[in-house]
Coordinates of C-alpha atoms in Angstrom, one line a residue:
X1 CA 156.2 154.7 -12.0
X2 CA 154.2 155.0 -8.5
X3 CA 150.5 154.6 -9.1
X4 CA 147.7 156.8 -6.9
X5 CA 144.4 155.6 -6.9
X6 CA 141.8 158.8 -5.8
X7 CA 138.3 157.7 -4.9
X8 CA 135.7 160.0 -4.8
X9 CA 133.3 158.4 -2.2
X10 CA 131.3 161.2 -0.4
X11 CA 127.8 161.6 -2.0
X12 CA 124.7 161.2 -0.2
X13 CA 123.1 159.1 -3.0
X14 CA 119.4 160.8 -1.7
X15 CA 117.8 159.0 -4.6
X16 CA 118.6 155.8 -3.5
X17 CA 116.1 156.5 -0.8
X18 CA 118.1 154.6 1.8
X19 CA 120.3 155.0 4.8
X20 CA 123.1 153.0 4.1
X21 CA 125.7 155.6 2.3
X22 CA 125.5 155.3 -2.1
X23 CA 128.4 153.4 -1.8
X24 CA 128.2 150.7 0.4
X25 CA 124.7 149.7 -1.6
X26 CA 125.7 146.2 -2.6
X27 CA 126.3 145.2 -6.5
X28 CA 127.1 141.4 -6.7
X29 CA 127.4 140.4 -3.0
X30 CA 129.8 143.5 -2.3
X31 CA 129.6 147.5 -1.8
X32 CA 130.2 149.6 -4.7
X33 CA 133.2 150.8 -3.3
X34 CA 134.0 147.2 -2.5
X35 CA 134.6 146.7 -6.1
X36 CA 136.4 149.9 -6.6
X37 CA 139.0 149.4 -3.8
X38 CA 139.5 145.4 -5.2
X39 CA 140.3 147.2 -8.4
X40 CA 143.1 149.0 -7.1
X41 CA 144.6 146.4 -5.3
X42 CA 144.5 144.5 -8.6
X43 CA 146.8 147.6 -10.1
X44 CA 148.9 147.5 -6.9
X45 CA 148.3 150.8 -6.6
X46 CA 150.6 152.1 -4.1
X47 CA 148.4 154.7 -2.2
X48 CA 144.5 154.7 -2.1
X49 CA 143.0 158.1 -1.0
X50 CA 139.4 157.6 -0.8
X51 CA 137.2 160.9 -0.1
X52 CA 134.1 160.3 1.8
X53 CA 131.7 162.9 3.0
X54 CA 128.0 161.6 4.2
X55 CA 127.9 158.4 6.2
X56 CA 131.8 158.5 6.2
X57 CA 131.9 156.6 10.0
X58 CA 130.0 153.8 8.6
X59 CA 132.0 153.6 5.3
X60 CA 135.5 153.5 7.4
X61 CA 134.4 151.1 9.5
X62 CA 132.9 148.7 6.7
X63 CA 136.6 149.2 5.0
X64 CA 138.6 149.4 8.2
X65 CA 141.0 146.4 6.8
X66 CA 141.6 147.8 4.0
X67 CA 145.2 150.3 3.7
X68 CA 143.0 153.5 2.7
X69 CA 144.3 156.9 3.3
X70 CA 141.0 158.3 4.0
X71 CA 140.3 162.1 3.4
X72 CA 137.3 163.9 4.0
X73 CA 135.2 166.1 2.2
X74 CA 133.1 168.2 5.2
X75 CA 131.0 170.1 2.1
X76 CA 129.8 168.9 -1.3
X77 CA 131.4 171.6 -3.5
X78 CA 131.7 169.5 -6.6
X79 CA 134.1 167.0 -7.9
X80 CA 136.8 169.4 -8.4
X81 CA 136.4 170.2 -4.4
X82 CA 136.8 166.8 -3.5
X83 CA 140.0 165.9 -5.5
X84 CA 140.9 169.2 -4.1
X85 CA 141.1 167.6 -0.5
X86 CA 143.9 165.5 -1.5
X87 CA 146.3 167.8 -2.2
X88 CA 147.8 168.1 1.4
X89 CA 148.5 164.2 1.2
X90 CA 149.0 163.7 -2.7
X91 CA 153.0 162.9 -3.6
X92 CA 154.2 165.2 -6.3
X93 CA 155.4 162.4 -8.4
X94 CA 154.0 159.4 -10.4
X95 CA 150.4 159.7 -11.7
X96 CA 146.9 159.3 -10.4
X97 CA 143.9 157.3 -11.4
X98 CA 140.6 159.7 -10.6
X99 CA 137.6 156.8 -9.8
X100 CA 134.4 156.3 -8.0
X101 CA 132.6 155.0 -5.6
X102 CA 129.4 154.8 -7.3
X103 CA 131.1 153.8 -10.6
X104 CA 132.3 150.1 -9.6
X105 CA 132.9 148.1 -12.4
X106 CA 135.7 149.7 -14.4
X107 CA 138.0 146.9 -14.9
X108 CA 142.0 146.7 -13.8
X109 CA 142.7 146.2 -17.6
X110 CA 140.8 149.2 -18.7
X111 CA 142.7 151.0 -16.4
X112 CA 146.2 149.1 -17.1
X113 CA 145.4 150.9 -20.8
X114 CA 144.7 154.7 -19.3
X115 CA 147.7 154.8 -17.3
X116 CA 150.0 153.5 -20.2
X117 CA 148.2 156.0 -22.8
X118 CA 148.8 158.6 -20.3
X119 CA 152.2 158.2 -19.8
X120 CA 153.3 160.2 -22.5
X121 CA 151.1 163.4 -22.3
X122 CA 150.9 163.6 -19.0
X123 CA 147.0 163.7 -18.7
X124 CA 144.7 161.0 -19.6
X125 CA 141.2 160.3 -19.4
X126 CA 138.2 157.4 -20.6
X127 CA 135.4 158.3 -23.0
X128 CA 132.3 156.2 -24.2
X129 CA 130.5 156.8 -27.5
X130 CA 126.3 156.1 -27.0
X131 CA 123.0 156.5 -28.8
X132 CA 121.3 158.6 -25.9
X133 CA 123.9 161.1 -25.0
X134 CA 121.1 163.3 -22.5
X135 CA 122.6 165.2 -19.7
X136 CA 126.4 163.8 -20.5
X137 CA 129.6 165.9 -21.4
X138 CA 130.4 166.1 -24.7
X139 CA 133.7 165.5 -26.2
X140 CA 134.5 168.1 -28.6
X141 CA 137.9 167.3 -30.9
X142 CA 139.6 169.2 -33.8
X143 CA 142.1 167.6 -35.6
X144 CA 140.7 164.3 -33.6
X145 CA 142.5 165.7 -30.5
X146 CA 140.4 166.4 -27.6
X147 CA 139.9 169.9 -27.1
X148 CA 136.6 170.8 -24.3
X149 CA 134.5 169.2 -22.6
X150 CA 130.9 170.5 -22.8
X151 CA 128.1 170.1 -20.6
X152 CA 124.9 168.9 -22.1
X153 CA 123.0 172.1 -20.8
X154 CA 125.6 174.4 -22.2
X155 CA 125.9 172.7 -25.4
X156 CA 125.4 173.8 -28.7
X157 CA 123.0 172.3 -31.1
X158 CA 126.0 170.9 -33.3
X159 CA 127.6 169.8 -30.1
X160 CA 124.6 168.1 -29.3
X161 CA 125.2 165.5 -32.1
X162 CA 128.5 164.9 -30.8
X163 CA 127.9 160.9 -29.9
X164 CA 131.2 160.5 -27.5
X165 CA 130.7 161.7 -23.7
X166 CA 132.8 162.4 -20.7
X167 CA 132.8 159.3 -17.9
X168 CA 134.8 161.6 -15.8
X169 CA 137.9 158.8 -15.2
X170 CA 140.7 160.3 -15.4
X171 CA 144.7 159.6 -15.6
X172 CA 146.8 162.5 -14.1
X173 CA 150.2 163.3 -13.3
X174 CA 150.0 164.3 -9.6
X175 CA 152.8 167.5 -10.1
X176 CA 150.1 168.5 -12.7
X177 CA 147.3 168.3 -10.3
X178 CA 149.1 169.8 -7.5
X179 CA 149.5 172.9 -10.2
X180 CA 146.0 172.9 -11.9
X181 CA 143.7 171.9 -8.5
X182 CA 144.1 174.9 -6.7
X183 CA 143.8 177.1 -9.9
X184 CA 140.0 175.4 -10.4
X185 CA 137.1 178.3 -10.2
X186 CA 133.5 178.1 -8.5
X187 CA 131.9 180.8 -11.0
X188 CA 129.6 178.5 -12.8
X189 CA 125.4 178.5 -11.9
X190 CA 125.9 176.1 -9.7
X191 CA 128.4 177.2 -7.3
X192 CA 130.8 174.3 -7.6
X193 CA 134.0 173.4 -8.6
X194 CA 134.2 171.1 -11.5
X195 CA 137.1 168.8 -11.9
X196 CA 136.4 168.7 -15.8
X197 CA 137.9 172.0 -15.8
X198 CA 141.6 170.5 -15.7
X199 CA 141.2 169.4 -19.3
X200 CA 140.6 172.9 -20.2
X201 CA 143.4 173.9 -18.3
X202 CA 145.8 171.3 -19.8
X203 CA 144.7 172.0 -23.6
X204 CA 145.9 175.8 -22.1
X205 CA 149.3 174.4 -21.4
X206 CA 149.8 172.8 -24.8
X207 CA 148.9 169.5 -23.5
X208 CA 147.9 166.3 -25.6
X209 CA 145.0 164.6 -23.9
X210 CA 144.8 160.9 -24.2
X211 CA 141.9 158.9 -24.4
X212 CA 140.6 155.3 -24.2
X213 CA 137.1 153.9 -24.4
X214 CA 136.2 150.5 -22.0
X215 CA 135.5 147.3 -23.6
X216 CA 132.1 147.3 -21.7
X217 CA 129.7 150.1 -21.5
X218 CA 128.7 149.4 -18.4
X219 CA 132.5 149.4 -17.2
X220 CA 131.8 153.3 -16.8
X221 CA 128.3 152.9 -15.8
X222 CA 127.5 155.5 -12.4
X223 CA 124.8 154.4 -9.9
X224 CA 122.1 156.7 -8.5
X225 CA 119.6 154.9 -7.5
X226 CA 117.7 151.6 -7.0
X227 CA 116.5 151.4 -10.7
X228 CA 120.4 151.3 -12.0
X229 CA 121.7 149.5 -10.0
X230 CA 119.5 146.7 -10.4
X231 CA 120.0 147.9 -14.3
X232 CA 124.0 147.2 -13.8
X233 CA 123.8 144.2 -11.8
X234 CA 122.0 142.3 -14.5
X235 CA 124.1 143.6 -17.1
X236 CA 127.2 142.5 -14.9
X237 CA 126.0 138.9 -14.2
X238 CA 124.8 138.4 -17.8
X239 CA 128.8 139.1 -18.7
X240 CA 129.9 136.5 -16.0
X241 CA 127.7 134.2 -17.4
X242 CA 129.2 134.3 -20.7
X243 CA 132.7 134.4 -18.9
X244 CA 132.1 131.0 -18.0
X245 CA 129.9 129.6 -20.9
X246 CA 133.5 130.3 -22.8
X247 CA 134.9 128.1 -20.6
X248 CA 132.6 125.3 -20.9
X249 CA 129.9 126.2 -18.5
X250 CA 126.2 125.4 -20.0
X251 CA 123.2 127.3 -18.1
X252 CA 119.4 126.5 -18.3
X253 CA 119.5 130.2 -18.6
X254 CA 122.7 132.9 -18.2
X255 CA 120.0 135.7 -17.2
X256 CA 118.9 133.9 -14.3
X257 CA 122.3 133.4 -12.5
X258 CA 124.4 135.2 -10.1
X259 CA 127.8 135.2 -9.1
X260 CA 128.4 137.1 -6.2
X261 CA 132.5 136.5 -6.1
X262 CA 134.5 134.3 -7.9
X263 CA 134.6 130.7 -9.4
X264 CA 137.0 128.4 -11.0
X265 CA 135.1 125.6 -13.3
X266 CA 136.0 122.6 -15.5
X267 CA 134.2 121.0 -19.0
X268 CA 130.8 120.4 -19.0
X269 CA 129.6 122.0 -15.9
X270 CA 125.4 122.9 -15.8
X271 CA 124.0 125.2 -13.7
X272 CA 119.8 125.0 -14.1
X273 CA 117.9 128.2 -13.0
X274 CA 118.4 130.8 -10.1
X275 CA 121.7 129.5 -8.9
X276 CA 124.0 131.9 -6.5
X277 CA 127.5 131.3 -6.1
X278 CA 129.3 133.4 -3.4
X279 CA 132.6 133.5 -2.2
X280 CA 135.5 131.5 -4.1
X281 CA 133.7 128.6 -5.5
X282 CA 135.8 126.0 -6.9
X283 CA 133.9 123.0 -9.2
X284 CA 134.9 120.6 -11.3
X285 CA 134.3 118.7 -14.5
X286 CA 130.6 117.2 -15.3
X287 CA 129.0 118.9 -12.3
X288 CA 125.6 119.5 -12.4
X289 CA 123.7 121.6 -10.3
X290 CA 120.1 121.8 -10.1
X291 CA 117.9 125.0 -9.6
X292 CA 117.4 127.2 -6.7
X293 CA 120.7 125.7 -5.1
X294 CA 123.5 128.6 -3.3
X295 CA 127.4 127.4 -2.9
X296 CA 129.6 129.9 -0.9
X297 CA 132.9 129.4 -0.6
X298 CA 132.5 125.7 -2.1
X299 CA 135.1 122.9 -3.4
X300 CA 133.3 120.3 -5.4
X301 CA 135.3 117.8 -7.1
X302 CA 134.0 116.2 -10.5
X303 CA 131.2 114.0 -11.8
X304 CA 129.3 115.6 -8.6
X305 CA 125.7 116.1 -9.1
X306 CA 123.9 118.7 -6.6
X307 CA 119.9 118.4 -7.0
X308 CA 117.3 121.3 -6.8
X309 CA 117.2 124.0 -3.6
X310 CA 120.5 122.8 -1.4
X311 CA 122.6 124.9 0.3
X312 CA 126.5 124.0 0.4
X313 CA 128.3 126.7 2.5
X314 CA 132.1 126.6 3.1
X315 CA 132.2 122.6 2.3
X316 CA 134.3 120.4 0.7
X317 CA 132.4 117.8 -1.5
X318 CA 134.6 114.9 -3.4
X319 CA 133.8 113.3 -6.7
X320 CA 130.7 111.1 -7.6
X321 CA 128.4 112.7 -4.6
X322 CA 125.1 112.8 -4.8
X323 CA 123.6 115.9 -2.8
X324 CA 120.2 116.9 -2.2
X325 CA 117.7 118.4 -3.3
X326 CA 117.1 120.5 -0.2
X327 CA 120.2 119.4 1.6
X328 CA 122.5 121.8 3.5
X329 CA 126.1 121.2 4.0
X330 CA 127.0 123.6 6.5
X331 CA 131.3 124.9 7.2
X332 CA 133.9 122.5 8.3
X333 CA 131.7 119.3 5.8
X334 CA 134.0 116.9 3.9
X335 CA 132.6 114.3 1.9
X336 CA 134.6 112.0 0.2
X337 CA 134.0 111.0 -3.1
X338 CA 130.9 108.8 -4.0
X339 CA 128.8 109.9 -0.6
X340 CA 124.8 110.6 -0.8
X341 CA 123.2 113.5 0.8
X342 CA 119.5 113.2 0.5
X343 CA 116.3 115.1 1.1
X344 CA 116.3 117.3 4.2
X345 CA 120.1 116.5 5.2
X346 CA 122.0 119.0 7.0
X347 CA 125.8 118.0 7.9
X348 CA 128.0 120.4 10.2
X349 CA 131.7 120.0 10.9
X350 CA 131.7 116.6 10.0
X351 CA 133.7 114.2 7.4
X352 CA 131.8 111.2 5.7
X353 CA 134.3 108.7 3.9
X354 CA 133.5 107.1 1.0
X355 CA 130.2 105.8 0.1
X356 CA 128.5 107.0 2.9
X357 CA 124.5 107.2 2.7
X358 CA 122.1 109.4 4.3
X359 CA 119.4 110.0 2.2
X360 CA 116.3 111.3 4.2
X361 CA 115.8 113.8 6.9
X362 CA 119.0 113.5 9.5
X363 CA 121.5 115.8 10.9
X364 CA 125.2 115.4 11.1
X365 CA 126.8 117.3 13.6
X366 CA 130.4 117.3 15.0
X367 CA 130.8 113.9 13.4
X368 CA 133.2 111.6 11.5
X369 CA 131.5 108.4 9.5
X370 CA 133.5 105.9 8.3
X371 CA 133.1 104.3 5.1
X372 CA 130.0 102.7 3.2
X373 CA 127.9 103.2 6.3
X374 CA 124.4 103.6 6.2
X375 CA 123.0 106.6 8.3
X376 CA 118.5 105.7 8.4
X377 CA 115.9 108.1 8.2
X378 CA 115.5 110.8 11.1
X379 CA 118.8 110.0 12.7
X380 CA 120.4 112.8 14.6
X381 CA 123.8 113.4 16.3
X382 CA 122.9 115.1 19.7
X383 CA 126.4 116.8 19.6
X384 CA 125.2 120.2 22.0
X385 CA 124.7 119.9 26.0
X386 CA 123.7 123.5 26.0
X387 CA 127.2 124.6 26.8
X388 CA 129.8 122.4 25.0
X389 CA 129.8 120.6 21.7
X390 CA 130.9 117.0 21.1
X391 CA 131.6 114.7 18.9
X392 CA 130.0 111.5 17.2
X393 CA 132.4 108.5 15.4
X394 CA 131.2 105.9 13.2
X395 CA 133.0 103.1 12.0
X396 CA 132.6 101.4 8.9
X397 CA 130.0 99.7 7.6
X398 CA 127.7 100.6 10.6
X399 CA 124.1 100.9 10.1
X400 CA 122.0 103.1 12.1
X401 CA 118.3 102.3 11.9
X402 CA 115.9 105.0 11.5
X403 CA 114.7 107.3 14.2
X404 CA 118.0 107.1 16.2
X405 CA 118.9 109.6 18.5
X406 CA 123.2 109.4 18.7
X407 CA 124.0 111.2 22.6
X408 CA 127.4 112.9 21.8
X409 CA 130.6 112.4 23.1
X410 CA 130.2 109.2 21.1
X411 CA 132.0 106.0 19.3
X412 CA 130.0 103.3 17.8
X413 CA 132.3 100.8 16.0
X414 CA 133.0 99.1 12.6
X415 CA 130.1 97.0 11.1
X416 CA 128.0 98.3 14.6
X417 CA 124.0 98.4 14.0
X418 CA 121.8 100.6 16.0
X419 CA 118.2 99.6 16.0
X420 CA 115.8 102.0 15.3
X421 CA 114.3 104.0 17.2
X422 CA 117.5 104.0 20.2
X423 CA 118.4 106.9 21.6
X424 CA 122.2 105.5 21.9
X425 CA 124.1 106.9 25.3
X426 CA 126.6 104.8 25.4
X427 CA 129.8 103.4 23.1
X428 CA 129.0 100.6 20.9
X429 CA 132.0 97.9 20.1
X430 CA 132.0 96.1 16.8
X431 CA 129.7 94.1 15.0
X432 CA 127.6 94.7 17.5
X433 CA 124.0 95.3 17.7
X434 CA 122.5 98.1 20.2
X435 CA 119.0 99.1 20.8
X436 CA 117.6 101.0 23.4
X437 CA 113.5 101.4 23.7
X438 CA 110.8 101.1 26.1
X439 CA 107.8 98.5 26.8
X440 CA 105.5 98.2 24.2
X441 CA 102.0 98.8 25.8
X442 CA 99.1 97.8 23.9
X443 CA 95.0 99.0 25.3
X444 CA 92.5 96.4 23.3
X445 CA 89.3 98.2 22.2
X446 CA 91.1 101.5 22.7
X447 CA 87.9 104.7 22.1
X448 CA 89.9 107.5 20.5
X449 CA 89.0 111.1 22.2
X450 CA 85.9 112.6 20.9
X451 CA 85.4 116.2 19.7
X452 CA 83.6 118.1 22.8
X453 CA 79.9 119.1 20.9

């Protein structure tokens, strides 16, 4: 069976009181039609028409890797319009999943369960019983079968109690659409053509409508503005959160935590407070990672501990490391295992073999340091000329004394020592010690500058 995935993606979203279009408004590190789109691709959807409207420039070009047919609705004439645009590109056979934009979070397995209860009827669609059911569709059954769907305005009072609402996702077979789309009227108040109207037209026909409701609420949730979207991205992180608690995650506390992609853990991790992970994070067992810190697109191997407020951005980081707190591993960083990053460290494009020590206020650039050395206080790699960057090697068991400026291109060899305070220009061989610094100059009975009266 050939799968269709329509996105309805062309509404101004004037509440949000922004100019970026409603759907590219980021939920979790990624537009709301980000999330929609990775859905379908989880389905394997073969065809993904997406109908955009306002802003529509800005939202192809955001998705211009993606393989979207895109289709465009020039006027806002109601949902029923906009799956109307389809029809000159929608194949006649297989079915189609109705989505959107603004409605991000449905998952591939809720989905997986509409398309297979739809199979048989030819028509599907989700539904979601709440407590305040204000302004929603109703679902109105006889016999338990679904029979109308109607609006909260034009509801009755006993169809008022009704508790079960419309989410407007919907599982169709596309010959059905292709006969029912261009039958759909605009004689309502409102002008528009609504899409709910095919169920009408399919209980006409004799038609069965099947129905699922998500596992989540908030799988259904819509955005329109700034108040629930921030609503749904709390509820959405608080649910990753106790994702990974099930799998042996412990948090100082799950509501102040956010995943903005995807992770991979082992036993026994702890993340403390206001922790962002981005990317594809991969950690493993007894990791701890202290508050305030952000890993994107991070690989840290087990028994790792990263202290309070460091950054570790597209870095690999071996087992036993101590890192931080306020360190930043920038892309390209390999540490091997049992390495130290301290206070105010920043390593770029560099690989530190095992035991390596830099605990206070240096930068690593362009490097490679081998094994157990010691790298002192203030040190720096001068790897940039203003044009061309170069590259710094350390042998084993070197020790660079504080204050030491290292002038890139660079080798200073096994067991080497580098006084401190050098500003080192040239190689340094073995076992060696180097120091470079000017005449001390001492003034007896020096007067310190006085403060003009």
């Amino acid at each position: 069976m050939s799968t269709t995935v329509i996105i309805l993606a062309a509404g101004k979203g004037t509440r949000m009181r922004s100019q970026l279009p409603k759907v590219l408004q980021p939920l979790a590190g990624k537009p709301l039609l980000g999330h929609v789109i990775q859905t379908a691709k989880q389905l394997q959807a073969q065809r993904i028409i997406t109908i955009f409207g306002h802003g529509g420039s800005t939202v192809q070009e955001t998705f211009k890797q993606e393989k979207i047919e895109w289709v465009e609705q020039a006027e806002q004439l109601g949902t029923g319009h906009a799956v109307q645009m389809t029809l000159p590109v929608l194949p006649h056979d297989g079915f189609s999943l109705i989505l959107y934009g603004d409605v991000p979070l449905v998952t591939s397995e809720t989905l997986e369960k509409l398309l297979e209860a739809s199979q048989n009827t030819g028509i599907g669609m989700i539904t979601l019983n709440v407590v305040n059911t204000t302004g929603y569709g109703r679902i109105v059954r006889k016999n338990q079968k679904v029979q109308a769907i109607v609006e909260h305005k034009d509801a009755s009072e006993e169809q008022r109690q009704i508790t079960e609402i419309n989410t407007g996702i919907y599982c169709v077979e596309n010959r059905k659409l292709h006969e029912w789309l261009p039958k759909l009227s605009n004689a309502n108040s409102q002008g528009e053509y609504y899409l709910t109207d095919i169920v009408a037209m399919a209980v006409a026909d004799g038609l069965e409508i099947a129905s699922i409701q998500p596992a989540l609420d908030f799988e259904v949730e819509g955005i329109n503005d700034r108040i629930q979207l921030a609503s749904l991205e709390r509820a959405f992180q608080q649910q990753q959160a106790f994702n990974l608690m099930r799998n042996g995650v412990a948090f100082a506390d799950p509501a102040r935590f956010d995943l903005r992609g995807s992770v991979t853990t082992g036993q026994d991790v702890y993340i403390d407070i206001n922790v962002i992970l981005e990317g594809h994070c991969e950690i493993g067992s007894n990791v701890e990672i202290g508050a305030g810190c952000i890993l994107k697109d991070a690989r840290i191997a087990s028994n790792t501990k990263i202290q309070p407020y460091s950054v570790i951005d597209h870095a690999i980081v071996g087992e036993k490391v101590i890192i931080g707190p306020f360190a930043r591993l920038r892309p390209g960083t390999e540490l091997a295992d049992e390495v130290h990053i301290g206070n105010f460290v920043e390593v770029k494009n560099s690989r530190l073999e095992k035991g390596v020590k830099a605990n206070h206020f240096t930068y690593l650039g362009d490097s490679e340091v081998g094994a157990t050395s010691n790298i002192g206080a203030g040190t720096i790699t001068c790897n940039y000329d203003g044009v061309n960057k170069h590259k710094t090697i350390i042998g084993e068991s070197a020790f660079i004394g504080s204050n030491s400026s290292l002038v890139a291109p660079l080798s200073i060899g096994k067991g080497a020592t580098i006084g401190a305070g050098s500003v080192i220009t040239r190689d340094v061989p073995e076992n060696t010690l180097a120091f470079e610094r000017s005449q001390q100059i001492e003034k007896a009975n020096y007067q310190r500058p006085q403060k003009t009266k």
